């Protein structure tokens, strides 16, 4: 996604922890993340200002959109990118607030890569 472009709201996936939430675009970008509570200021706000709002994007360098799905019966969001024989899966989730053995307020982003070819330096 180029600066100045906006993702339609219906294209976003949502992850949350009962206290706050994050909007994840199909390009692997967290474009809205109020922290530590939903009524707090947003750490990333590209959904409001694509040029200056800030985002945390993980995905192919060409901005290719991936396919999003939730793992069955969970709020765990997977964004899968397939390009040139390589597969990247970005998994986003937030443990419920107050869950045992987990920090209350954290956004996890896990990357799984298959067949990735590194560009020559």
Coordinates of C-alpha atoms in Angstrom, one line a residue:
X1 CA 0.0 0.0 0.0
X2 CA 1.4 3.4 -1.0
X3 CA 1.2 6.5 1.2
X4 CA -2.1 8.3 0.6
X5 CA -4.0 5.1 0.0
X6 CA -6.7 3.9 2.4
X7 CA -7.9 0.4 3.0
X8 CA -11.7 0.0 3.1
X9 CA -12.8 -0.6 6.6
X10 CA -14.5 -3.9 5.7
X11 CA -11.2 -5.3 4.5
X12 CA -9.6 -5.1 8.0
X13 CA -9.3 -8.0 10.5
X14 CA -9.7 -7.2 14.2
X15 CA -7.9 -8.7 17.1
X16 CA -8.5 -7.7 20.7
X17 CA -8.0 -8.6 24.4
X18 CA -11.2 -7.3 26.0
X19 CA -9.5 -3.9 26.8
X20 CA -8.2 -2.8 23.5
X21 CA -8.1 -3.9 19.8
X22 CA -6.0 -3.6 16.7
X23 CA -7.1 -3.3 13.0
X24 CA -4.9 -5.4 10.7
X25 CA -5.1 -4.8 6.9
X26 CA -4.9 -7.4 4.2
X27 CA -1.4 -6.1 3.4
X28 CA -0.2 -7.1 6.9
X29 CA -0.4 -3.5 8.3
X30 CA -1.6 -2.7 11.8
X31 CA -3.3 0.6 11.0
X32 CA -5.2 1.3 14.2
X33 CA -4.1 0.3 17.7
X34 CA -5.2 2.4 20.7
X35 CA -3.1 1.5 23.7
X36 CA -3.4 0.4 26.5
X37 CA -7.2 0.8 26.4
X38 CA -9.7 1.3 23.5
X39 CA -10.3 4.9 24.6
X40 CA -6.5 5.6 24.8
X41 CA -4.6 7.5 22.1
X42 CA -3.7 5.2 19.2
X43 CA -0.1 4.0 18.7
X44 CA -0.8 3.5 15.0
X45 CA -3.4 5.6 13.2
X46 CA -2.8 5.1 9.5
X47 CA -6.6 4.5 9.2
X48 CA -7.1 8.2 9.9
X49 CA -3.9 9.7 8.2
X50 CA -2.2 7.4 5.7
X51 CA 0.9 9.6 5.5
X52 CA 1.5 10.6 9.1
X53 CA -0.7 8.3 11.2
X54 CA 1.9 5.5 11.5
X55 CA 1.6 1.8 10.9
X56 CA 3.4 -1.5 11.7
X57 CA 3.5 -3.4 8.4
X58 CA 4.9 -6.9 7.8
X59 CA 4.5 -8.3 4.3
X60 CA 6.0 -8.5 0.8
X61 CA 7.8 -5.4 -0.3
X62 CA 5.5 -4.9 -3.3
X63 CA 2.5 -4.3 -1.0
X64 CA 0.7 -7.4 -2.2
X65 CA -2.6 -8.1 -0.3
X66 CA -2.8 -11.4 1.5
X67 CA -5.8 -13.6 2.4
X68 CA -7.1 -13.2 5.9
X69 CA -8.9 -15.8 8.0
X70 CA -9.5 -16.4 11.7
X71 CA -8.4 -19.7 13.2
X72 CA -11.6 -21.7 13.9
X73 CA -13.4 -20.5 17.1
X74 CA -10.7 -17.9 18.0
X75 CA -9.7 -14.3 17.6
X76 CA -6.4 -15.3 16.1
X77 CA -6.0 -13.7 12.7
X78 CA -3.8 -15.1 10.0
X79 CA -2.8 -13.1 6.9
X80 CA -1.2 -15.4 4.2
X81 CA 0.9 -14.1 1.4
X82 CA 1.9 -16.2 -1.6
X83 CA 4.5 -14.8 -4.0
X84 CA 7.0 -16.4 -6.4
X85 CA 6.9 -19.8 -4.7
X86 CA 7.3 -18.3 -1.2
X87 CA 4.6 -18.2 1.5
X88 CA 4.6 -15.8 4.4
X89 CA 1.9 -16.2 7.2
X90 CA 1.5 -13.3 9.7
X91 CA -0.4 -14.4 12.8
X92 CA -1.8 -11.6 15.0
X93 CA -3.4 -12.1 18.4
X94 CA -3.8 -10.6 21.8
X95 CA -4.3 -12.7 24.9
X96 CA -7.4 -11.8 26.9
X97 CA -6.7 -9.2 29.6
X98 CA -6.1 -10.9 32.9
X99 CA -5.2 -14.3 31.4
X100 CA -2.9 -16.3 33.6
X101 CA 0.8 -16.2 32.6
X102 CA 0.3 -13.5 30.0
X103 CA 0.9 -9.8 30.1
X104 CA -2.3 -7.9 30.1
X105 CA -1.7 -5.6 27.2
X106 CA 0.3 -7.0 24.3
X107 CA -0.1 -7.5 20.6
X108 CA 1.7 -10.6 19.3
X109 CA 2.8 -10.9 15.6
X110 CA 4.2 -14.2 14.6
X111 CA 5.9 -14.7 11.2
X112 CA 6.1 -18.1 9.5
X113 CA 8.1 -18.2 6.2
X114 CA 8.3 -21.1 3.7
X115 CA 10.5 -21.1 0.6
X116 CA 11.7 -17.6 1.1
X117 CA 14.5 -16.5 -1.2
X118 CA 16.7 -13.6 0.0
X119 CA 17.6 -10.9 -2.4
X120 CA 21.3 -10.5 -3.2
X121 CA 23.0 -7.7 -1.3

